[in-house]
GROMACS .gro file of C-alpha atoms in nm:
model
  201
    1MET     CA    1  -1.388   2.149  -1.896
    2GLY     CA    2  -1.417   1.850  -2.136
    3ASN     CA    3  -1.336   1.606  -1.855
    4SER     CA    4  -1.601   1.742  -1.622
    5GLY     CA    5  -1.864   1.692  -1.895
    6SER     CA    6  -1.783   1.324  -1.935
    7SER     CA    7  -1.777   1.259  -1.561
    8LEU     CA    8  -2.109   1.446  -1.527
    9SER     CA    9  -2.274   1.228  -1.795
   10GLU     CA   10  -2.126   0.918  -1.628
   11LEU     CA   11  -2.279   1.026  -1.297
   12ASN     CA   12  -2.617   1.072  -1.465
   13LEU     CA   13  -2.587   0.730  -1.627
   14PHE     CA   14  -2.552   0.557  -1.292
   15SER     CA   15  -2.781   0.777  -1.084
   16LYS     CA   16  -3.090   0.707  -1.296
   17GLY     CA   17  -3.117   0.360  -1.145
   18GLY     CA   18  -3.195   0.200  -1.482
   19VAL     CA   19  -2.893  -0.030  -1.497
   20PHE     CA   20  -3.072  -0.314  -1.311
   21THR     CA   21  -3.437  -0.382  -1.232
   22ARG     CA   22  -3.551  -0.360  -0.871
   23GLU     CA   23  -3.593  -0.740  -0.875
   24GLN     CA   24  -3.233  -0.792  -0.991
   25LEU     CA   25  -3.100  -0.566  -0.716
   26ASP     CA   26  -3.314  -0.745  -0.456
   27GLU     CA   27  -3.182  -1.080  -0.577
   28TYR     CA   28  -2.820  -0.958  -0.570
   29GLN     CA   29  -2.870  -0.828  -0.217
   30ASP     CA   30  -3.015  -1.164  -0.110
   31CYS     CA   31  -2.728  -1.372  -0.247
   32THR     CA   32  -2.430  -1.144  -0.168
   33PHE     CA   33  -2.306  -0.944   0.128
   34PHE     CA   34  -2.369  -0.613  -0.048
   35THR     CA   35  -2.611  -0.323  -0.032
   36ARG     CA   36  -2.770  -0.181  -0.348
   37LYS     CA   37  -2.516   0.101  -0.337
   38ASP     CA   38  -2.229  -0.152  -0.324
   39ILE     CA   39  -2.378  -0.346  -0.618
   40ILE     CA   40  -2.402  -0.031  -0.832
   41ARG     CA   41  -2.047   0.065  -0.730
   42LEU     CA   42  -1.924  -0.279  -0.842
   43TYR     CA   43  -2.115  -0.247  -1.167
   44LYS     CA   44  -1.935   0.085  -1.229
   45ARG     CA   45  -1.601  -0.091  -1.170
   46PHE     CA   46  -1.700  -0.370  -1.410
   47TYR     CA   47  -1.819  -0.118  -1.669
   48GLN     CA   48  -1.496   0.085  -1.646
   49LEU     CA   49  -1.287  -0.223  -1.730
   50ASN     CA   50  -1.432  -0.214  -2.084
   51PRO     CA   51  -1.702   0.048  -2.156
   52GLN     CA   52  -1.725  -0.069  -2.520
   53LYS     CA   53  -1.822  -0.423  -2.415
   54VAL     CA   54  -2.029  -0.369  -2.099
   55PRO     CA   55  -2.376  -0.225  -2.168
   56THR     CA   56  -2.525   0.057  -1.961
   57ASN     CA   57  -2.839  -0.153  -1.920
   58MET     CA   58  -2.784  -0.489  -1.749
   59GLN     CA   59  -3.149  -0.593  -1.727
   60GLY     CA   60  -3.262  -0.939  -1.830
   61ASN     CA   61  -2.993  -1.204  -1.874
   62ARG     CA   62  -2.708  -0.966  -1.963
   63PRO     CA   63  -2.531  -1.013  -1.625
   64GLN     CA   64  -2.487  -1.382  -1.715
   65ILE     CA   65  -2.386  -1.320  -2.078
   66VAL     CA   66  -2.162  -1.012  -2.095
   67THR     CA   67  -1.814  -1.143  -2.018
   68LEU     CA   68  -1.482  -0.970  -1.962
   69CYS     CA   69  -1.170  -1.173  -2.037
   70PHE     CA   70  -0.912  -1.235  -1.766
   71GLU     CA   71  -0.669  -0.985  -1.923
   72GLU     CA   72  -0.929  -0.709  -1.878
   73VAL     CA   73  -1.014  -0.805  -1.519
   74GLU     CA   74  -0.654  -0.847  -1.401
   75ARG     CA   75  -0.589  -0.477  -1.463
   76MET     CA   76  -0.789  -0.388  -1.152
   77PRO     CA   77  -0.558  -0.244  -0.884
   78GLU     CA   78  -0.706  -0.491  -0.632
   79LEU     CA   79  -0.587  -0.786  -0.842
   80ARG     CA   80  -0.289  -0.653  -1.034
   81GLU     CA   81  -0.033  -0.729  -0.760
   82ASN     CA   82  -0.196  -1.048  -0.632
   83PRO     CA   83   0.016  -1.352  -0.728
   84PHE     CA   84  -0.303  -1.563  -0.740
   85ARG     CA   85  -0.500  -1.325  -0.966
   86ARG     CA   86  -0.536  -1.576  -1.250
   87ARG     CA   87  -0.631  -1.859  -1.017
   88ILE     CA   88  -0.882  -1.638  -0.831
   89CYS     CA   89  -1.052  -1.545  -1.159
   90GLU     CA   90  -1.050  -1.909  -1.275
   91VAL     CA   91  -1.221  -2.024  -0.956
   92PHE     CA   92  -1.492  -1.758  -0.978
   93SER     CA   93  -1.549  -1.778  -1.354
   94GLU     CA   94  -1.833  -1.985  -1.491
   95ASP     CA   95  -1.609  -2.105  -1.777
   96GLY     CA   96  -1.317  -2.193  -1.545
   97ARG     CA   97  -1.074  -1.995  -1.762
   98GLY     CA   98  -1.079  -1.665  -1.571
   99ASN     CA   99  -1.329  -1.482  -1.793
  100LEU     CA  100  -1.589  -1.315  -1.570
  101THR     CA  101  -1.952  -1.224  -1.624
  102PHE     CA  102  -2.093  -0.955  -1.397
  103ASP     CA  103  -2.249  -1.229  -1.182
  104ASP     CA  104  -1.907  -1.396  -1.146
  105PHE     CA  105  -1.746  -1.058  -1.069
  106LEU     CA  106  -2.006  -0.984  -0.800
  107ASP     CA  107  -1.962  -1.332  -0.646
  108MET     CA  108  -1.585  -1.284  -0.632
  109PHE     CA  109  -1.608  -0.950  -0.455
  110SER     CA  110  -1.877  -1.082  -0.221
  111VAL     CA  111  -1.653  -1.367  -0.099
  112PHE     CA  112  -1.363  -1.125  -0.054
  113SER     CA  113  -1.579  -0.870   0.133
  114GLU     CA  114  -1.544  -0.796   0.503
  115MET     CA  115  -1.896  -0.929   0.561
  116ALA     CA  116  -1.836  -1.278   0.417
  117PRO     CA  117  -1.815  -1.544   0.692
  118LEU     CA  118  -1.492  -1.727   0.767
  119GLN     CA  119  -1.629  -2.063   0.645
  120LEU     CA  120  -1.707  -1.922   0.300
  121LYS     CA  121  -1.364  -1.759   0.274
  122LEU     CA  122  -1.197  -2.086   0.376
  123LYS     CA  123  -1.394  -2.280   0.113
  124TYR     CA  124  -1.283  -2.048  -0.166
  125ALA     CA  125  -0.925  -2.016  -0.042
  126PHE     CA  126  -0.899  -2.396  -0.054
  127ARG     CA  127  -1.038  -2.400  -0.410
  128ILE     CA  128  -0.788  -2.132  -0.517
  129TYR     CA  129  -0.493  -2.333  -0.379
  130ASP     CA  130  -0.627  -2.664  -0.514
  131PHE     CA  131  -0.483  -2.609  -0.863
  132ASP     CA  132  -0.568  -2.958  -0.992
  133ALA     CA  133  -0.921  -2.950  -0.841
  134ASP     CA  134  -0.891  -3.296  -0.681
  135GLU     CA  135  -1.020  -3.168  -0.343
  136TYR     CA  136  -0.680  -3.208  -0.177
  137LEU     CA  137  -0.376  -2.986  -0.151
  138GLY     CA  138  -0.110  -3.225  -0.272
  139HIS     CA  139   0.260  -3.175  -0.339
  140ASP     CA  140   0.209  -3.004  -0.677
  141ASP     CA  141  -0.059  -2.770  -0.540
  142LEU     CA  142   0.164  -2.669  -0.250
  143SER     CA  143   0.459  -2.618  -0.483
  144LYS     CA  144   0.255  -2.389  -0.711
  145MET     CA  145   0.121  -2.203  -0.410
  146ILE     CA  146   0.468  -2.143  -0.263
  147ARG     CA  147   0.617  -2.043  -0.598
  148SER     CA  148   0.330  -1.796  -0.652
  149LEU     CA  149   0.366  -1.647  -0.305
  150THR     CA  150   0.744  -1.608  -0.335
  151ARG     CA  151   0.727  -1.501  -0.703
  152ASP     CA  152   0.938  -1.807  -0.790
  153GLU     CA  153   1.245  -1.676  -0.607
  154LEU     CA  154   1.317  -1.989  -0.400
  155SER     CA  155   1.534  -2.282  -0.500
  156ASP     CA  156   1.377  -2.625  -0.549
  157GLU     CA  157   1.532  -2.736  -0.220
  158GLU     CA  158   1.380  -2.442  -0.031
  159VAL     CA  159   1.038  -2.511  -0.183
  160GLU     CA  160   1.064  -2.880  -0.086
  161PHE     CA  161   1.162  -2.785   0.270
  162ILE     CA  162   0.855  -2.560   0.303
  163ILE     CA  163   0.626  -2.828   0.158
  164GLU     CA  164   0.759  -3.080   0.412
  165ARG     CA  165   0.693  -2.833   0.697
  166ILE     CA  166   0.339  -2.762   0.574
  167ILE     CA  167   0.259  -3.134   0.544
  168GLU     CA  168   0.412  -3.198   0.887
  169GLU     CA  169   0.199  -2.923   1.043
  170ALA     CA  170  -0.132  -2.977   0.862
  171ASP     CA  171  -0.154  -3.343   0.751
  172LEU     CA  172  -0.336  -3.501   1.044
  173ASP     CA  173  -0.417  -3.838   0.882
  174GLY     CA  174  -0.070  -3.906   0.738
  175ASP     CA  175  -0.171  -3.933   0.370
  176GLU     CA  176   0.090  -3.674   0.257
  177ARG     CA  177  -0.175  -3.430   0.137
  178ILE     CA  178  -0.408  -3.178   0.298
  179SER     CA  179  -0.783  -3.228   0.294
  180TYR     CA  180  -1.029  -2.942   0.330
  181ALA     CA  181  -1.090  -3.037   0.697
  182GLU     CA  182  -0.715  -3.026   0.767
  183PHE     CA  183  -0.680  -2.694   0.583
  184GLU     CA  184  -0.973  -2.550   0.778
  185HIS     CA  185  -0.821  -2.672   1.108
  186VAL     CA  186  -0.488  -2.498   1.045
  187VAL     CA  187  -0.600  -2.180   0.868
  188SER     CA  188  -0.895  -2.098   1.094
  189ARG     CA  189  -0.645  -2.058   1.380
  190SER     CA  190  -0.458  -1.790   1.187
  191PRO     CA  191  -0.576  -1.439   1.280
  192ASP     CA  192  -0.414  -1.299   0.965
  193PHE     CA  193  -0.626  -1.507   0.729
  194ILE     CA  194  -0.944  -1.296   0.750
  195ARG     CA  195  -0.743  -0.975   0.714
  196THR     CA  196  -0.554  -1.095   0.406
  197PHE     CA  197  -0.843  -1.274   0.232
  198HIS     CA  198  -1.017  -0.945   0.170
  199ILE     CA  199  -1.059  -0.695  -0.113
  200ARG     CA  200  -1.203  -0.355  -0.027
  201ILE     CA  201  -1.435  -0.202  -0.286
   0.00000   0.00000   0.00000
């Protein structure tokens, strides 16, 4: 009986429509791939990560100020098992350290949504794999990527072998690193990319 009371009050909290102004919701709809219902659902997810920190009223500039730390965000089931969870949060966070405001959180889910176009997904995938942010996927980036994907279970020799194969396949200009254009050329031909670069809300 006690549980049903709390879930009932939570339902009332979100059904009143007072979390965001109409203008905020319109703006979010314009700059994401979400409906109002999706935006409220994502707010609920954000709120549930830390109800003591996230206010029930996000009007004004609160969506840009209220921030959840990476350790709070990584507990989400959608991220918990992802080997790139820290890097994903870093790329989408305003501070670059993985701490997310609601606006950052909404941007992240928008890019990972089914409705986001391939070009946008490719842009962010490249940024996630470009650990040193030099706009190329070099040897160190590829090594970190492979070690993350394989949960660091390969030997150094196996990692080097895979890096050589990737460079051989993707490096079209022979500079021993992969530019965004080269990454786009290879990955856009992979039918699995769209399916795997997706988080359902």
